[in-house]
């Protein structure tokens, strides 16, 4: 490379730009050395003052445009906040949380922090967890290192927990929801809004939570909201910035949920696409298992990117066939939740996949976990839905076959890579 920079050709690049740098026969060698030592940059005296001034003005103009754009955004934000109603939180006196798992606990703590006078009752089934919350303000089984607000109260009595509640946050795992709600249906007010935190599909019936809850409560008009998005309980407890989507066919209820839950560290967007939000939230858990298998088998970053991209397409194909909006699948509750669940170690479903990829048996994995990985149960339901709507879903189908012990992860990879080379859709 040195011969390139010290050749006469390199001199001729700069010499014509300034009369003072014209070569003479006696100075060609020294000139080439001088140019080589200056990293092929023109001398400072060659900079045109007019060009320099123009460049400075251009930079200042760009900065001004950015500053004005930011100031406009801030003004819009302040104007919007000044119009935002907070009467929902002011009118709310009691919130009940069904389920004492990690996310239910985190949401209970979040709501309790919103207003000190608010009563937040957690209906739990484990007496030890109940005592731990009431006596020490800790959930000894889930999130044991995080102290809960004083206004979080635990109980095992459904009647007292639901009595007088203004809102219900439902965090019972999908596969147990129907039987759980049927047992307490007599204590549920028919107008009590249910905000579902659970993600998945019921295995035998293929029902979503928006279908399970009203049917289990024997009330087709039970107010319903699906709350979903990229949100780990641990980070919510640590008050790290988080964003979620509240989806309801009742716009006023979606807005009320937004007012109830939105805070300085939790953004709540609203949507009317309940199907899209629920299907994305359910299927991303199955895709996370596939992503974990890639990690466990050490297949590399290329395969991870290809697998998740294919999985996103499969979720979009099925969801839109079921009536979902494509923008929901590419938004916060779709792609946002998929990225978090597939790429971060805190994901239970991803960890199941990692261990499957390492060669562990599914029964051993599940027996060692103290929380539910919804993707394991949802996988079979997803394939049934795919058949119902005539959608090809090779990645998610492979996960279901691995879970059913009909295919090894290694064999699944070979079969997926042997699929026909087709046009991307």
XYZ file of C-alpha atoms in Angstrom:
425
model
C 0.000 0.000 0.000
C 2.939 2.408 0.629
C 3.882 2.421 -3.052
C 0.400 3.620 -3.951
C 0.529 6.644 -1.683
C 4.093 7.679 -2.700
C 3.697 7.243 -6.465
C 3.572 10.242 -8.820
C -0.070 9.391 -9.477
C -0.975 10.248 -5.903
C 0.677 13.633 -6.329
C -1.255 14.480 -9.452
C -4.568 14.075 -7.578
C -3.957 17.122 -5.417
C -1.487 19.207 -7.476
C -3.955 20.706 -9.980
C -6.218 22.094 -7.235
C -3.790 24.813 -6.163
C -1.107 26.630 -8.250
C 1.238 26.595 -5.280
C 1.286 22.791 -5.335
C 2.274 22.442 -9.028
C 5.104 19.960 -9.381
C 8.503 20.830 -10.762
C 11.056 18.271 -11.925
C 13.305 19.095 -9.005
C 10.648 18.659 -6.336
C 8.567 15.670 -7.412
C 10.170 13.251 -4.962
C 9.939 15.525 -1.956
C 6.382 16.442 -2.874
C 5.293 12.809 -2.956
C 6.800 12.198 0.490
C 5.076 15.283 1.847
C 1.701 14.167 0.580
C 2.146 10.664 1.920
C 2.861 11.935 5.413
C -0.256 14.107 5.435
C -2.626 11.139 4.959
C -3.605 12.390 1.493
C -5.426 15.433 2.962
C -5.161 18.877 1.309
C -3.310 21.572 3.259
C -5.464 23.750 5.467
C -4.795 26.868 3.418
C -6.582 25.197 0.468
C -9.983 25.287 2.275
C -12.226 27.816 0.598
C -13.583 30.233 3.267
C -16.857 30.462 1.371
C -17.176 26.644 1.330
C -16.397 26.493 5.062
C -19.015 29.125 5.846
C -21.595 27.289 3.727
C -20.863 24.039 5.584
C -21.261 25.754 8.962
C -24.581 27.276 7.891
C -25.771 23.865 6.683
C -24.933 22.232 10.016
C -26.668 25.032 11.908
C -29.738 24.677 9.687
C -29.894 20.939 10.336
C -29.596 21.461 14.081
C -32.301 24.104 13.945
C -34.672 21.759 12.080
C -34.085 19.004 14.648
C -34.551 21.413 17.547
C -37.793 22.804 16.109
C -39.107 19.293 15.490
C -38.366 18.309 19.092
C -39.936 21.492 20.493
C -43.047 20.843 18.408
C -43.246 17.303 19.799
C -42.882 18.584 23.370
C -45.616 21.202 22.851
C -47.940 18.546 21.416
C -47.202 16.256 24.370
C -47.925 18.969 26.919
C -51.137 19.944 25.167
C -52.273 16.324 25.036
C -51.476 15.750 28.728
C -53.419 18.854 29.707
C -56.497 17.412 28.009
C -56.059 13.892 29.390
C -58.625 12.968 31.988
C -57.532 11.301 35.217
C -60.990 10.896 36.697
C -60.909 7.114 36.185
C -58.096 6.733 38.695
C -59.732 9.223 41.050
C -63.023 7.297 40.974
C -61.408 3.883 41.398
C -61.361 2.595 44.963
C -60.651 -1.114 44.574
C -58.882 -3.316 42.037
C -58.763 -7.107 42.268
C -55.963 -9.176 40.754
C -56.744 -12.824 40.026
C -53.593 -14.931 40.349
C -50.423 -14.537 42.373
C -47.744 -15.211 39.739
C -44.921 -12.883 38.850
C -46.764 -10.702 36.340
C -49.947 -10.525 38.397
C -47.830 -9.466 41.380
C -45.977 -6.847 39.326
C -49.221 -5.369 38.010
C -50.734 -5.362 41.487
C -47.733 -3.389 42.752
C -47.924 -1.016 39.791
C -51.616 -0.236 40.284
C -51.148 0.150 44.046
C -48.383 2.701 43.446
C -50.709 4.783 41.298
C -52.799 5.851 44.314
C -52.053 5.295 47.988
C -55.754 5.166 48.925
C -56.476 2.448 46.362
C -57.173 -1.042 47.690
C -55.525 -3.738 45.589
C -56.676 -7.242 46.506
C -54.799 -10.270 45.146
C -56.761 -13.511 45.004
C -54.184 -16.300 45.412
C -54.524 -20.026 46.010
C -51.297 -20.605 47.996
C -51.774 -19.824 51.734
C -48.024 -19.356 52.146
C -47.924 -16.673 49.448
C -50.973 -15.055 51.030
C -49.312 -14.839 54.447
C -46.046 -13.620 52.946
C -47.768 -10.712 51.196
C -49.914 -9.693 54.149
C -47.282 -10.066 56.883
C -44.068 -9.051 55.105
C -45.193 -7.297 51.888
C -43.292 -9.813 49.771
C -44.436 -12.549 47.428
C -42.166 -15.289 48.781
C -42.608 -17.499 45.700
C -42.484 -14.952 42.884
C -40.383 -11.773 42.956
C -39.258 -12.440 46.551
C -36.704 -9.589 46.523
C -39.209 -6.857 45.712
C -41.251 -5.235 48.448
C -44.897 -4.633 47.635
C -46.809 -1.450 48.502
C -48.690 -1.441 51.792
C -52.041 -1.227 50.007
C -51.608 -4.628 48.333
C -53.679 -7.187 50.241
C -53.734 -10.931 49.556
C -56.591 -13.322 50.191
C -57.692 -16.834 49.317
C -61.378 -15.878 49.612
C -62.876 -15.067 46.219
C -66.021 -13.435 47.600
C -64.185 -10.850 49.698
C -61.616 -10.191 46.953
C -64.268 -9.430 44.317
C -66.732 -7.566 46.529
C -66.951 -3.931 45.432
C -64.116 -4.161 42.883
C -64.043 -1.520 40.152
C -61.627 -3.405 37.879
C -60.298 -6.953 37.661
C -56.816 -7.824 36.398
C -56.863 -11.473 35.317
C -53.469 -13.247 35.384
C -54.471 -16.893 35.802
C -52.765 -19.122 33.155
C -54.929 -19.712 30.101
C -55.311 -23.481 30.499
C -56.700 -23.069 34.046
C -58.832 -19.983 33.449
C -62.103 -21.640 32.522
C -62.362 -23.904 35.571
C -61.078 -21.152 37.872
C -63.663 -18.606 36.741
C -66.530 -21.101 36.758
C -65.847 -21.664 40.467
C -66.038 -17.955 41.333
C -68.626 -16.797 38.775
C -71.284 -16.248 41.427
C -69.172 -13.507 43.035
C -68.401 -11.599 39.829
C -70.404 -8.473 39.086
C -71.754 -8.658 35.517
C -70.467 -5.132 34.861
C -66.956 -5.695 36.297
C -64.356 -4.972 33.580
C -61.890 -7.825 33.113
C -58.392 -6.778 32.004
C -56.694 -9.955 30.806
C -52.940 -10.296 31.342
C -52.888 -13.945 30.241
C -51.518 -14.877 26.806
C -52.328 -18.105 25.000
C -54.983 -20.297 23.461
C -57.050 -22.952 25.193
C -55.715 -26.254 23.912
C -58.896 -28.257 23.365
C -61.241 -25.477 22.275
C -58.781 -23.095 20.521
C -60.478 -20.214 22.357
C -58.821 -16.883 23.124
C -59.182 -15.149 26.490
C -61.808 -12.807 25.036
C -63.922 -15.922 24.449
C -62.977 -17.925 27.553
C -63.758 -15.277 30.170
C -67.343 -14.343 29.112
C -68.271 -17.990 28.559
C -66.831 -19.157 31.894
C -68.691 -16.360 33.684
C -71.879 -17.144 31.735
C -72.085 -13.505 30.674
C -71.459 -12.732 26.990
C -71.498 -8.992 27.810
C -68.769 -9.109 30.453
C -66.568 -6.044 29.745
C -63.185 -7.211 28.411
C -59.763 -5.743 27.694
C -56.668 -7.588 26.475
C -53.479 -6.055 27.874
C -50.378 -7.171 26.015
C -46.956 -6.067 24.834
C -43.247 -6.489 25.598
C -43.225 -6.498 29.392
C -41.220 -8.602 31.829
C -42.503 -8.569 35.412
C -39.049 -7.969 36.862
C -38.479 -4.812 34.835
C -41.971 -3.546 35.607
C -41.254 -4.010 39.315
C -38.009 -2.073 38.876
C -39.979 0.765 37.253
C -38.044 0.569 34.007
C -39.685 2.203 30.957
C -42.283 -0.170 29.497
C -45.020 0.094 26.847
C -48.145 -2.048 26.402
C -51.387 -2.106 24.430
C -54.914 -2.178 25.872
C -57.258 -3.682 23.279
C -61.027 -3.657 23.562
C -63.984 -3.480 21.224
C -65.324 -0.873 23.650
C -63.258 2.244 22.991
C -64.317 3.904 26.230
C -63.190 0.875 28.226
C -59.818 0.838 26.441
C -59.377 4.530 27.276
C -60.397 3.921 30.899
C -57.798 1.142 31.173
C -55.226 3.526 29.762
C -56.056 6.133 32.403
C -55.976 3.539 35.173
C -52.591 2.046 34.301
C -50.511 4.661 32.449
C -47.719 6.209 34.508
C -44.326 7.861 34.150
C -42.729 4.474 33.443
C -45.611 2.602 31.769
C -47.068 3.758 28.459
C -50.444 2.344 27.463
C -51.598 2.559 23.843
C -55.159 1.625 22.902
C -56.468 -0.586 20.131
C -59.755 -2.038 18.921
C -58.034 -5.084 17.374
C -58.591 -7.612 20.139
C -58.000 -10.588 17.842
C -54.672 -9.266 16.579
C -53.374 -8.441 20.050
C -54.430 -11.820 21.480
C -53.186 -13.971 18.599
C -49.824 -12.204 18.509
C -49.482 -12.570 22.274
C -50.279 -16.269 22.107
C -48.183 -17.264 19.105
C -45.058 -15.339 20.102
C -44.633 -17.798 22.992
C -44.426 -20.704 20.556
C -41.948 -18.812 18.389
C -39.861 -18.073 21.503
C -39.460 -21.823 22.062
C -38.097 -22.127 18.519
C -35.707 -19.231 19.160
C -34.495 -20.935 22.324
C -33.847 -24.156 20.419
C -31.597 -22.199 18.033
C -29.618 -20.931 21.027
C -29.431 -24.350 22.668
C -28.159 -25.965 19.462
C -25.703 -23.101 18.893
C -26.941 -22.563 15.343
C -25.730 -18.975 15.146
C -27.115 -15.514 14.501
C -27.950 -16.033 10.830
C -30.337 -18.867 11.605
C -31.853 -16.941 14.534
C -32.665 -13.973 12.310
C -34.082 -16.208 9.560
C -36.180 -18.231 12.010
C -37.715 -15.233 13.799
C -38.447 -13.483 10.486
C -40.187 -16.614 9.192
C -42.076 -16.971 12.480
C -43.277 -13.357 12.281
C -44.613 -14.047 8.791
C -46.427 -17.164 9.956
C -48.056 -15.258 12.821
C -49.129 -12.523 10.408
C -50.561 -15.048 7.923
C -52.735 -16.726 10.536
C -53.756 -13.568 12.397
C -54.914 -11.765 9.265
C -56.871 -14.836 8.153
C -58.628 -14.619 11.535
C -59.497 -10.964 10.966
C -56.572 -9.179 12.638
C -55.050 -5.989 11.266
C -51.538 -6.377 9.761
C -50.473 -3.183 11.573
C -51.217 -4.848 14.909
C -48.865 -7.724 14.098
C -46.057 -5.339 13.135
C -46.691 -3.135 16.159
C -45.951 -3.162 19.869
C -48.101 -6.159 20.822
C -46.834 -8.111 17.809
C -43.272 -7.545 16.671
C -42.412 -5.735 19.909
C -43.461 -8.655 22.096
C -41.866 -11.159 19.704
C -38.476 -9.438 19.899
C -38.510 -9.370 23.689
C -39.605 -12.976 24.101
C -37.312 -14.434 21.438
C -34.106 -12.552 22.217
C -33.999 -12.097 26.014
C -33.005 -14.697 28.610
C -35.776 -13.709 31.054
C -38.332 -15.393 28.778
C -39.650 -18.671 30.232
C -40.664 -19.968 26.805
C -37.274 -19.166 25.320
C -35.592 -21.001 28.188
C -37.723 -24.089 27.516
C -36.431 -23.995 23.935
C -32.824 -23.555 25.030
C -33.036 -26.636 27.208
C -34.761 -28.635 24.462
C -31.955 -27.603 22.116
C -29.420 -28.829 24.656
C -31.069 -32.271 24.616
C -33.167 -32.212 27.805
C -36.539 -33.953 27.969
C -39.625 -31.736 28.043
C -41.074 -33.432 31.147
C -37.854 -32.803 33.064
C -37.832 -29.160 31.976
C -41.431 -28.497 32.997
C -41.120 -30.290 36.335
C -38.180 -28.066 37.273
C -40.089 -24.809 36.590
C -42.235 -22.997 39.151
C -44.078 -20.962 36.501
C -46.101 -21.833 33.411
C -44.558 -21.581 29.931
C -47.733 -20.931 27.927
C -46.056 -21.701 24.593
C -45.896 -25.418 25.420
C -49.684 -25.717 25.661
C -50.393 -23.199 22.938
C -48.293 -24.942 20.266
C -50.832 -27.686 19.601
C -53.700 -25.201 19.469
C -51.806 -23.055 16.983
C -51.443 -25.960 14.556
C -55.128 -26.774 14.845
C -55.943 -23.163 14.009
C -53.537 -23.236 11.069
C -55.355 -26.253 9.683
C -58.723 -24.623 10.277
C -57.732 -21.497 8.342
C -55.597 -23.356 5.782
C -52.334 -21.572 6.625
C -48.908 -23.194 6.261
C -46.777 -22.584 9.366
C -43.598 -24.702 9.088
C -41.645 -23.188 12.003
C -44.487 -23.253 14.529
C -45.542 -26.703 13.327
C -42.012 -27.965 13.924
C -42.160 -26.653 17.499
C -45.444 -28.491 18.103
C -43.943 -31.734 16.788
C -40.875 -31.357 19.005
C -43.118 -30.773 22.039
C -45.138 -33.871 21.138
C -41.845 -35.805 20.956
C -42.462 -36.673 17.304
C -39.390 -34.824 16.061
C -35.961 -34.049 17.482
C -34.647 -30.488 17.249
C -31.849 -31.638 14.936
C -34.251 -33.409 12.612
C -36.559 -30.388 12.641
C -33.740 -28.135 11.457
C -32.883 -30.520 8.620
C -36.508 -30.714 7.496
C -37.012 -26.949 7.639
C -33.857 -26.331 5.608
C -35.049 -28.881 3.029
C -38.334 -27.094 2.338
C -38.843 -25.851 -1.261
C -37.104 -22.612 -2.192
C -40.064 -20.290 -2.806
C -40.829 -16.621 -3.352
C -41.044 -14.592 -0.161
C -44.548 -13.472 0.770
